[in-house]
PDB file of C-alpha atoms in Angstrom:
ATOM      1  CA  MET O   4    -118.341 -46.254 -13.279  1.00 94.00           C
ATOM      2  CA  ASN O   5    -116.087 -43.274 -13.818  1.00 97.00           C
ATOM      3  CA  ILE O   6    -113.147 -43.738 -16.210  1.00 98.00           C
ATOM      4  CA  THR O   7    -110.240 -41.281 -16.339  1.00 98.00           C
ATOM      5  CA  GLU O   8    -106.882 -41.471 -18.061  1.00 98.00           C
ATOM      6  CA  ALA O   9    -103.398 -40.063 -17.688  1.00 98.00           C
ATOM      7  CA  PHE O  10    -100.380 -40.423 -19.932  1.00 97.00           C
ATOM      8  CA  GLN O  11     -96.818 -41.237 -19.006  1.00 94.00           C
ATOM      9  CA  GLU O  12     -94.444 -41.719 -21.923  1.00 87.00           C
ATOM     10  CA  ASN O  13     -96.176 -44.340 -24.079  1.00 92.00           C
ATOM     11  CA  VAL O  14     -98.282 -45.756 -21.267  1.00 97.00           C
ATOM     12  CA  ILE O  15    -101.906 -44.817 -20.655  1.00 98.00           C
ATOM     13  CA  ILE O  16    -102.942 -45.091 -17.021  1.00 98.00           C
ATOM     14  CA  VAL O  17    -106.672 -45.791 -16.958  1.00 98.00           C
ATOM     15  CA  SER O  18    -108.253 -45.252 -13.554  1.00 98.00           C
ATOM     16  CA  LEU O  19    -111.583 -46.861 -12.816  1.00 98.00           C
ATOM     17  CA  ASP O  20    -113.918 -45.664 -10.088  1.00 98.00           C
ATOM     18  CA  GLY O  21    -116.892 -47.867  -9.229  1.00 97.00           C
ATOM     19  CA  ARG O  22    -118.166 -51.412  -9.620  1.00 97.00           C
ATOM     20  CA  PHE O  23    -116.729 -53.390 -12.556  1.00 98.00           C
ATOM     21  CA  ASP O  24    -119.739 -55.614 -13.307  1.00 97.00           C
ATOM     22  CA  ALA O  25    -122.063 -56.567 -16.178  1.00 97.00           C
ATOM     23  CA  ASN O  26    -123.539 -53.066 -16.084  1.00 97.00           C
ATOM     24  CA  THR O  27    -120.232 -51.226 -16.489  1.00 98.00           C
ATOM     25  CA  SER O  28    -117.970 -53.684 -18.317  1.00 97.00           C
ATOM     26  CA  ASP O  29    -119.110 -52.562 -21.802  1.00 97.00           C
ATOM     27  CA  ALA O  30    -118.118 -48.953 -21.054  1.00 98.00           C
ATOM     28  CA  VAL O  31    -114.628 -50.022 -19.952  1.00 98.00           C
ATOM     29  CA  GLU O  32    -114.195 -52.268 -22.999  1.00 98.00           C
ATOM     30  CA  GLN O  33    -115.379 -49.515 -25.344  1.00 98.00           C
ATOM     31  CA  PHE O  34    -112.976 -47.005 -23.763  1.00 98.00           C
ATOM     32  CA  LEU O  35    -109.978 -49.334 -24.146  1.00 98.00           C
ATOM     33  CA  ARG O  36    -110.899 -50.389 -27.681  1.00 98.00           C
ATOM     34  CA  VAL O  37    -111.072 -46.757 -28.829  1.00 98.00           C
ATOM     35  CA  ARG O  38    -107.530 -46.197 -27.551  1.00 97.00           C
ATOM     36  CA  ILE O  39    -106.334 -49.443 -29.195  1.00 97.00           C
ATOM     37  CA  SER O  40    -107.866 -48.272 -32.494  1.00 97.00           C
ATOM     38  CA  GLU O  41    -105.699 -45.157 -32.079  1.00 97.00           C
ATOM     39  CA  SER O  42    -102.659 -47.465 -31.931  1.00 96.00           C
ATOM     40  CA  LYS O  43    -102.176 -47.170 -28.168  1.00 96.00           C
ATOM     41  CA  PHE O  44    -101.008 -50.527 -26.883  1.00 97.00           C
ATOM     42  CA  GLN O  45     -99.587 -50.040 -23.382  1.00 98.00           C
ATOM     43  CA  PHE O  46    -102.057 -49.666 -20.546  1.00 98.00           C
ATOM     44  CA  VAL O  47    -102.035 -49.688 -16.773  1.00 98.00           C
ATOM     45  CA  LEU O  48    -105.443 -50.258 -15.221  1.00 98.00           C
ATOM     46  CA  ASP O  49    -105.507 -48.537 -11.824  1.00 98.00           C
ATOM     47  CA  MET O  50    -108.200 -50.292  -9.786  1.00 98.00           C
ATOM     48  CA  ALA O  51    -107.668 -48.535  -6.443  1.00 98.00           C
ATOM     49  CA  ASN O  52    -111.280 -47.309  -6.511  1.00 98.00           C
ATOM     50  CA  VAL O  53    -112.889 -50.518  -7.734  1.00 98.00           C
ATOM     51  CA  PRO O  54    -114.549 -52.161  -4.716  1.00 96.00           C
ATOM     52  CA  TYR O  55    -116.062 -54.999  -6.750  1.00 97.00           C
ATOM     53  CA  ILE O  56    -115.425 -57.069  -9.893  1.00 98.00           C
ATOM     54  CA  SER O  57    -117.464 -59.920 -11.382  1.00 97.00           C
ATOM     55  CA  SER O  58    -116.731 -62.346 -14.230  1.00 96.00           C
ATOM     56  CA  ALA O  59    -118.082 -59.663 -16.625  1.00 97.00           C
ATOM     57  CA  GLY O  60    -115.161 -57.411 -15.665  1.00 97.00           C
ATOM     58  CA  LEU O  61    -112.678 -60.275 -15.938  1.00 97.00           C
ATOM     59  CA  ARG O  62    -114.013 -61.069 -19.423  1.00 96.00           C
ATOM     60  CA  VAL O  63    -113.171 -57.542 -20.633  1.00 97.00           C
ATOM     61  CA  ILE O  64    -109.678 -57.621 -19.125  1.00 97.00           C
ATOM     62  CA  LEU O  65    -108.958 -61.029 -20.653  1.00 96.00           C
ATOM     63  CA  ALA O  66    -110.274 -60.023 -24.108  1.00 96.00           C
ATOM     64  CA  VAL O  67    -108.243 -56.803 -24.144  1.00 97.00           C
ATOM     65  CA  VAL O  68    -105.058 -58.476 -22.904  1.00 97.00           C
ATOM     66  CA  LYS O  69    -105.389 -61.188 -25.575  1.00 96.00           C
ATOM     67  CA  GLU O  70    -105.804 -58.508 -28.240  1.00 96.00           C
ATOM     68  CA  LEU O  71    -102.823 -56.474 -26.998  1.00 97.00           C
ATOM     69  CA  ARG O  72    -100.454 -59.419 -26.661  1.00 96.00           C
ATOM     70  CA  ARG O  73    -101.266 -60.674 -30.140  1.00 93.00           C
ATOM     71  CA  ASP O  74     -98.194 -60.019 -32.314  1.00 88.00           C
ATOM     72  CA  ASN O  75     -96.523 -58.580 -29.177  1.00 91.00           C
ATOM     73  CA  LYS O  76     -98.248 -55.238 -29.695  1.00 93.00           C
ATOM     74  CA  GLY O  77     -98.379 -54.400 -26.017  1.00 97.00           C
ATOM     75  CA  ASP O  78    -100.142 -55.272 -22.778  1.00 98.00           C
ATOM     76  CA  LEU O  79    -102.590 -54.159 -20.148  1.00 98.00           C
ATOM     77  CA  ARG O  80    -101.202 -54.379 -16.621  1.00 98.00           C
ATOM     78  CA  ILE O  81    -103.209 -54.082 -13.471  1.00 98.00           C
ATOM     79  CA  ALA O  82    -102.427 -52.137 -10.307  1.00 98.00           C
ATOM     80  CA  ASN O  83    -103.866 -51.349  -6.885  1.00 98.00           C
ATOM     81  CA  LEU O  84    -106.254 -54.269  -6.436  1.00 98.00           C
ATOM     82  CA  GLN O  85    -108.388 -54.129  -3.327  1.00 97.00           C
ATOM     83  CA  LYS O  86    -108.282 -57.300  -1.226  1.00 95.00           C
ATOM     84  CA  THR O  87    -111.702 -58.702  -2.196  1.00 94.00           C
ATOM     85  CA  VAL O  88    -111.086 -57.880  -5.877  1.00 97.00           C
ATOM     86  CA  ALA O  89    -107.659 -59.577  -5.771  1.00 97.00           C
ATOM     87  CA  LYS O  90    -109.390 -62.702  -4.451  1.00 97.00           C
ATOM     88  CA  VAL O  91    -111.655 -62.837  -7.536  1.00 97.00           C
ATOM     89  CA  PHE O  92    -108.582 -62.760  -9.799  1.00 97.00           C
ATOM     90  CA  GLU O  93    -107.085 -65.583  -7.742  1.00 95.00           C
ATOM     91  CA  ILE O  94    -110.139 -67.865  -7.811  1.00 94.00           C
ATOM     92  CA  SER O  95    -110.456 -67.339 -11.567  1.00 94.00           C
ATOM     93  CA  GLY O  96    -106.833 -68.432 -12.003  1.00 93.00           C
ATOM     94  CA  LEU O  97    -106.216 -65.357 -14.188  1.00 94.00           C
ATOM     95  CA  ASN O  98    -103.736 -63.906 -11.706  1.00 93.00           C
ATOM     96  CA  ASN O  99    -100.984 -66.122 -13.089  1.00 92.00           C
ATOM     97  CA  VAL O 100    -101.316 -64.983 -16.708  1.00 95.00           C
ATOM     98  CA  LEU O 101    -101.923 -61.274 -16.109  1.00 97.00           C
ATOM     99  CA  GLY O 102     -99.432 -58.637 -15.042  1.00 97.00           C
ATOM    100  CA  ILE O 103    -100.635 -57.577 -11.595  1.00 98.00           C
ATOM    101  CA  PHE O 104     -98.673 -54.929  -9.692  1.00 98.00           C
ATOM    102  CA  LYS O 105     -98.920 -53.304  -6.267  1.00 97.00           C
ATOM    103  CA  ASN O 106     -99.059 -49.765  -7.627  1.00 97.00           C
ATOM    104  CA  PRO O 107     -99.245 -47.926 -10.979  1.00 96.00           C
ATOM    105  CA  ASP O 108     -95.596 -46.818 -10.810  1.00 96.00           C
ATOM    106  CA  SER O 109     -94.270 -50.379 -10.726  1.00 97.00           C
ATOM    107  CA  ALA O 110     -96.710 -51.352 -13.489  1.00 97.00           C
ATOM    108  CA  ILE O 111     -95.505 -48.435 -15.659  1.00 97.00           C
ATOM    109  CA  GLN O 112     -91.885 -49.300 -14.870  1.00 96.00           C
ATOM    110  CA  SER O 113     -92.475 -52.900 -16.013  1.00 96.00           C
ATOM    111  CA  PHE O 114     -93.000 -51.688 -19.590  1.00 95.00           C
ATOM    112  CA  THR O 115     -89.422 -50.398 -19.731  1.00 91.00           C
ATOM    113  CA  ASP O 116     -87.769 -53.320 -17.929  1.00 79.00           C
TER     114      ASP O 116
ATOM    115  CA  MET E   9    -135.660 -61.908   8.564  1.00 90.00           C
ATOM    116  CA  LYS E  10    -137.013 -62.259   5.032  1.00 95.00           C
ATOM    117  CA  LYS E  11    -137.018 -59.673   2.280  1.00 96.00           C
ATOM    118  CA  THR E  12    -138.847 -60.217  -1.006  1.00 97.00           C
ATOM    119  CA  LEU E  13    -137.946 -57.845  -3.816  1.00 97.00           C
ATOM    120  CA  GLU E  14    -138.677 -57.458  -7.519  1.00 97.00           C
ATOM    121  CA  PHE E  15    -136.136 -56.143 -10.010  1.00 98.00           C
ATOM    122  CA  PRO E  16    -136.314 -55.375 -13.738  1.00 97.00           C
ATOM    123  CA  ALA E  17    -134.095 -57.469 -16.041  1.00 97.00           C
ATOM    124  CA  ASP E  18    -131.618 -54.622 -16.360  1.00 97.00           C
ATOM    125  CA  THR E  19    -127.947 -54.827 -15.373  1.00 97.00           C
ATOM    126  CA  ALA E  20    -128.428 -51.440 -13.671  1.00 97.00           C
ATOM    127  CA  SER E  21    -130.228 -53.446 -10.932  1.00 97.00           C
ATOM    128  CA  LEU E  22    -126.974 -55.212  -9.964  1.00 98.00           C
ATOM    129  CA  SER E  23    -125.496 -52.413  -7.894  1.00 97.00           C
ATOM    130  CA  LYS E  24    -128.663 -52.044  -5.781  1.00 97.00           C
ATOM    131  CA  ILE E  25    -128.835 -55.836  -5.307  1.00 98.00           C
ATOM    132  CA  GLY E  26    -125.177 -55.814  -4.234  1.00 97.00           C
ATOM    133  CA  ASP E  27    -125.874 -53.139  -1.611  1.00 97.00           C
ATOM    134  CA  LEU E  28    -128.854 -55.096  -0.228  1.00 97.00           C
ATOM    135  CA  ILE E  29    -126.833 -58.310  -0.018  1.00 98.00           C
ATOM    136  CA  VAL E  30    -123.952 -56.590   1.789  1.00 97.00           C
ATOM    137  CA  GLU E  31    -126.399 -55.054   4.268  1.00 96.00           C
ATOM    138  CA  ALA E  32    -128.090 -58.424   4.927  1.00 97.00           C
ATOM    139  CA  CYS E  33    -124.706 -60.177   5.308  1.00 97.00           C
ATOM    140  CA  ARG E  34    -123.549 -57.561   7.814  1.00 96.00           C
ATOM    141  CA  SER E  35    -126.711 -58.125   9.879  1.00 95.00           C
ATOM    142  CA  VAL E  36    -125.847 -61.840  10.038  1.00 96.00           C
ATOM    143  CA  GLY E  37    -122.270 -60.993  11.049  1.00 95.00           C
ATOM    144  CA  PHE E  38    -120.313 -62.437   8.116  1.00 96.00           C
ATOM    145  CA  ASN E  39    -116.724 -61.234   7.816  1.00 95.00           C
ATOM    146  CA  GLU E  40    -115.623 -59.063   4.876  1.00 93.00           C
ATOM    147  CA  GLU E  41    -114.209 -61.994   2.910  1.00 94.00           C
ATOM    148  CA  GLU E  42    -117.428 -63.991   3.254  1.00 96.00           C
ATOM    149  CA  ILE E  43    -119.459 -60.910   2.309  1.00 97.00           C
ATOM    150  CA  GLY E  44    -117.336 -60.590  -0.853  1.00 96.00           C
ATOM    151  CA  ASP E  45    -117.967 -64.267  -1.682  1.00 97.00           C
ATOM    152  CA  ILE E  46    -121.731 -63.974  -1.214  1.00 98.00           C
ATOM    153  CA  GLN E  47    -121.992 -60.676  -3.090  1.00 98.00           C
ATOM    154  CA  LEU E  48    -120.081 -62.160  -6.039  1.00 98.00           C
ATOM    155  CA  SER E  49    -122.219 -65.320  -6.119  1.00 98.00           C
ATOM    156  CA  VAL E  50    -125.510 -63.418  -6.025  1.00 98.00           C
ATOM    157  CA  ASP E  51    -124.277 -60.952  -8.642  1.00 98.00           C
ATOM    158  CA  GLU E  52    -123.235 -63.752 -11.002  1.00 96.00           C
ATOM    159  CA  ALA E  53    -126.574 -65.556 -10.574  1.00 96.00           C
ATOM    160  CA  CYS E  54    -128.584 -62.351 -11.097  1.00 97.00           C
ATOM    161  CA  THR E  55    -126.433 -61.422 -14.133  1.00 96.00           C
ATOM    162  CA  ASN E  56    -127.266 -64.808 -15.677  1.00 92.00           C
ATOM    163  CA  THR E  57    -130.962 -64.298 -14.946  1.00 93.00           C
ATOM    164  CA  ILE E  58    -130.961 -60.773 -16.404  1.00 95.00           C
ATOM    165  CA  ILE E  59    -128.912 -61.507 -19.537  1.00 93.00           C
ATOM    166  CA  HIS E  60    -129.587 -65.159 -20.393  1.00 89.00           C
ATOM    167  CA  GLY E  61    -132.886 -65.884 -18.640  1.00 90.00           C
ATOM    168  CA  LEU E  62    -134.779 -62.669 -19.395  1.00 93.00           C
ATOM    169  CA  GLY E  63    -132.827 -61.297 -22.365  1.00 93.00           C
ATOM    170  CA  GLN E  64    -132.127 -57.947 -20.675  1.00 94.00           C
ATOM    171  CA  ASP E  65    -135.709 -56.889 -21.247  1.00 95.00           C
ATOM    172  CA  PRO E  66    -136.353 -54.218 -18.579  1.00 93.00           C
ATOM    173  CA  ASP E  67    -140.098 -54.804 -18.917  1.00 95.00           C
ATOM    174  CA  ARG E  68    -139.595 -58.280 -17.447  1.00 96.00           C
ATOM    175  CA  ASN E  69    -138.950 -58.757 -13.749  1.00 96.00           C
ATOM    176  CA  PHE E  70    -137.435 -61.351 -11.494  1.00 97.00           C
ATOM    177  CA  ARG E  71    -137.978 -61.921  -7.804  1.00 97.00           C
ATOM    178  CA  LEU E  72    -135.252 -62.070  -5.199  1.00 98.00           C
ATOM    179  CA  ASP E  73    -135.786 -63.415  -1.687  1.00 98.00           C
ATOM    180  CA  ILE E  74    -133.152 -62.737   0.933  1.00 98.00           C
ATOM    181  CA  LEU E  75    -133.516 -64.768   4.126  1.00 97.00           C
ATOM    182  CA  SER E  76    -131.064 -63.853   6.846  1.00 95.00           C
ATOM    183  CA  GLU E  77    -131.033 -65.928   9.993  1.00 90.00           C
ATOM    184  CA  THR E  78    -128.632 -66.650  12.823  1.00 90.00           C
ATOM    185  CA  GLY E  79    -125.421 -67.801  11.245  1.00 94.00           C
ATOM    186  CA  GLU E  80    -126.617 -68.096   7.641  1.00 97.00           C
ATOM    187  CA  ILE E  81    -128.033 -66.333   4.613  1.00 98.00           C
ATOM    188  CA  GLU E  82    -130.199 -67.833   1.899  1.00 98.00           C
ATOM    189  CA  ILE E  83    -130.850 -66.139  -1.437  1.00 98.00           C
ATOM    190  CA  VAL E  84    -133.485 -67.371  -3.881  1.00 98.00           C
ATOM    191  CA  ILE E  85    -134.016 -66.051  -7.418  1.00 97.00           C
ATOM    192  CA  TYR E  86    -137.335 -66.740  -9.164  1.00 97.00           C
ATOM    193  CA  GLU E  87    -137.709 -66.113 -12.879  1.00 93.00           C
ATOM    194  CA  ARG E  88    -139.864 -67.172 -15.768  1.00 89.00           C
ATOM    195  CA  GLY E  89    -137.313 -67.152 -18.554  1.00 76.00           C
ATOM    196  CA  SER E  90    -135.166 -69.321 -20.774  1.00 71.00           C
ATOM    197  CA  PRO E  91    -133.632 -72.469 -19.306  1.00 65.00           C
ATOM    198  CA  PHE E  92    -130.246 -72.020 -17.751  1.00 57.00           C
ATOM    199  CA  ASP E  93    -127.822 -74.929 -17.745  1.00 59.00           C
ATOM    200  CA  THR E  94    -126.178 -75.019 -14.355  1.00 55.00           C
ATOM    201  CA  LEU E  95    -124.265 -78.163 -15.239  1.00 51.00           C
ATOM    202  CA  GLU E  96    -121.917 -76.160 -17.431  1.00 60.00           C
ATOM    203  CA  VAL E  97    -119.330 -75.666 -14.717  1.00 64.00           C
ATOM    204  CA  LYS E  98    -115.850 -75.446 -16.078  1.00 70.00           C
ATOM    205  CA  GLN E  99    -112.903 -75.585 -13.761  1.00 74.00           C
ATOM    206  CA  PRO E 100    -110.505 -72.783 -14.736  1.00 79.00           C
ATOM    207  CA  ASN E 101    -107.249 -74.266 -15.969  1.00 77.00           C
ATOM    208  CA  SER E 102    -104.595 -72.329 -14.113  1.00 74.00           C
ATOM    209  CA  ASP E 103    -101.801 -73.917 -16.152  1.00 79.00           C
ATOM    210  CA  ALA E 104    -103.195 -73.005 -19.572  1.00 84.00           C
ATOM    211  CA  PRO E 105    -101.552 -70.228 -21.567  1.00 87.00           C
ATOM    212  CA  LEU E 106    -103.423 -66.946 -21.970  1.00 87.00           C
ATOM    213  CA  GLU E 107    -104.721 -67.720 -25.471  1.00 85.00           C
ATOM    214  CA  GLU E 108    -106.580 -70.767 -24.152  1.00 85.00           C
ATOM    215  CA  ARG E 109    -108.202 -68.977 -21.231  1.00 84.00           C
ATOM    216  CA  SER E 110    -111.900 -68.192 -21.298  1.00 81.00           C
ATOM    217  CA  VAL E 111    -114.255 -66.538 -18.868  1.00 76.00           C
ATOM    218  CA  GLY E 112    -117.280 -68.503 -20.111  1.00 76.00           C
ATOM    219  CA  GLY E 113    -118.818 -70.488 -17.257  1.00 78.00           C
ATOM    220  CA  LEU E 114    -116.715 -68.706 -14.658  1.00 89.00           C
ATOM    221  CA  GLY E 115    -119.759 -67.157 -12.957  1.00 91.00           C
ATOM    222  CA  ILE E 116    -121.240 -70.563 -12.142  1.00 90.00           C
ATOM    223  CA  TYR E 117    -117.841 -71.830 -11.075  1.00 91.00           C
ATOM    224  CA  PHE E 118    -117.619 -68.958  -8.564  1.00 94.00           C
ATOM    225  CA  ILE E 119    -121.085 -69.729  -7.162  1.00 95.00           C
ATOM    226  CA  MET E 120    -120.394 -73.462  -6.805  1.00 93.00           C
ATOM    227  CA  ASN E 121    -117.107 -72.767  -5.040  1.00 93.00           C
ATOM    228  CA  LEU E 122    -118.102 -69.926  -2.769  1.00 96.00           C
ATOM    229  CA  MET E 123    -121.550 -70.957  -1.520  1.00 97.00           C
ATOM    230  CA  ASP E 124    -122.314 -73.909   0.798  1.00 97.00           C
ATOM    231  CA  GLU E 125    -125.518 -74.994  -0.953  1.00 97.00           C
ATOM    232  CA  VAL E 126    -126.640 -74.370  -4.531  1.00 96.00           C
ATOM    233  CA  GLU E 127    -129.883 -75.739  -5.926  1.00 94.00           C
ATOM    234  CA  TYR E 128    -131.590 -75.190  -9.244  1.00 91.00           C
ATOM    235  CA  ARG E 129    -135.024 -76.424 -10.186  1.00 90.00           C
ATOM    236  CA  THR E 130    -138.128 -75.584 -12.178  1.00 89.00           C
ATOM    237  CA  ASP E 131    -141.457 -75.727 -10.356  1.00 88.00           C
ATOM    238  CA  ASP E 132    -144.752 -77.092 -11.719  1.00 87.00           C
ATOM    239  CA  GLU E 133    -145.678 -73.692 -13.154  1.00 87.00           C
ATOM    240  CA  GLY E 134    -142.417 -73.341 -15.070  1.00 87.00           C
ATOM    241  CA  THR E 135    -140.796 -70.841 -12.723  1.00 92.00           C
ATOM    242  CA  LYS E 136    -137.052 -71.334 -12.491  1.00 92.00           C
ATOM    243  CA  ILE E 137    -135.769 -71.235  -8.953  1.00 94.00           C
ATOM    244  CA  PHE E 138    -132.098 -70.719  -8.127  1.00 95.00           C
ATOM    245  CA  ARG E 139    -131.320 -71.067  -4.434  1.00 96.00           C
ATOM    246  CA  MET E 140    -128.012 -70.440  -2.676  1.00 97.00           C
ATOM    247  CA  LEU E 141    -127.058 -70.649   0.960  1.00 98.00           C
ATOM    248  CA  LYS E 142    -123.959 -69.695   2.911  1.00 98.00           C
ATOM    249  CA  ARG E 143    -123.254 -70.413   6.563  1.00 97.00           C
ATOM    250  CA  LYS E 144    -120.891 -68.603   8.825  1.00 94.00           C
ATOM    251  CA  ARG E 145    -117.949 -70.736   9.795  1.00 85.00           C
ATOM    252  CA  GLN E 146    -118.696 -72.547  13.057  1.00 70.00           C
ATOM    253  CA  ASP E 147    -115.890 -70.964  15.086  1.00 63.00           C
ATOM    254  CA  GLU E 148    -117.257 -67.528  14.271  1.00 60.00           C
ATOM    255  CA  VAL E 149    -120.789 -68.464  15.325  1.00 55.00           C
ATOM    256  CA  ARG E 150    -119.512 -69.704  18.684  1.00 56.00           C
ATOM    257  CA  THR E 151    -117.537 -66.583  19.501  1.00 52.00           C
ATOM    258  CA  LYS E 152    -120.478 -64.291  18.674  1.00 46.00           C
TER     259      LYS E 152
END
């Protein structure tokens, strides 16, 4: 799993490249938690290059979103889901509590709406 | 065609297992959505074996059989580890607010929903056997 980041205003766009499974989920969680500890609270997770997610990946997303929304600190919004990955969000039922966007631009825009 | 493989109880094995499953599913002729379903189910079952059954001890191994036949694939995991309660299947509550959501038990829920047959048993020697099977939808078999 390769993790890169870009900054736009107060939003950090975190791009993942690779499988988001039990082997890589700790690295993603660690990366996000370091940024949260630096008082960064607005994230867009660009998953264009994630061909696969398991419940281990969903667990990290859910934990981080819960942490960010506590006291309305911020949020993590998701963009660019591949079709098979989008299906996993749907079966889990998490798609209706998470902010899922077609592309990073609309996800970034949603923070200012 | 049957493949029997051994993997260490290390989550680094998951990616290789995923590749093997996709390859076997393609040889059967499953469509991309079905391949995604099977890959997810096998990954969740192997993750449980690696983390809960064998305690992520890379010196311990588990066995994976992949049987691909006309119109179906069967995957069997054999491990000598801690008991694994397959009855803990929780239906995700899609109406619950975020704070009440949990991912615990979601892996098993995926497997039960996405595979056609799921069986779990312990044999006389104490080996835990987790078997899953998925069939191609009938209309696809006919048009092949």
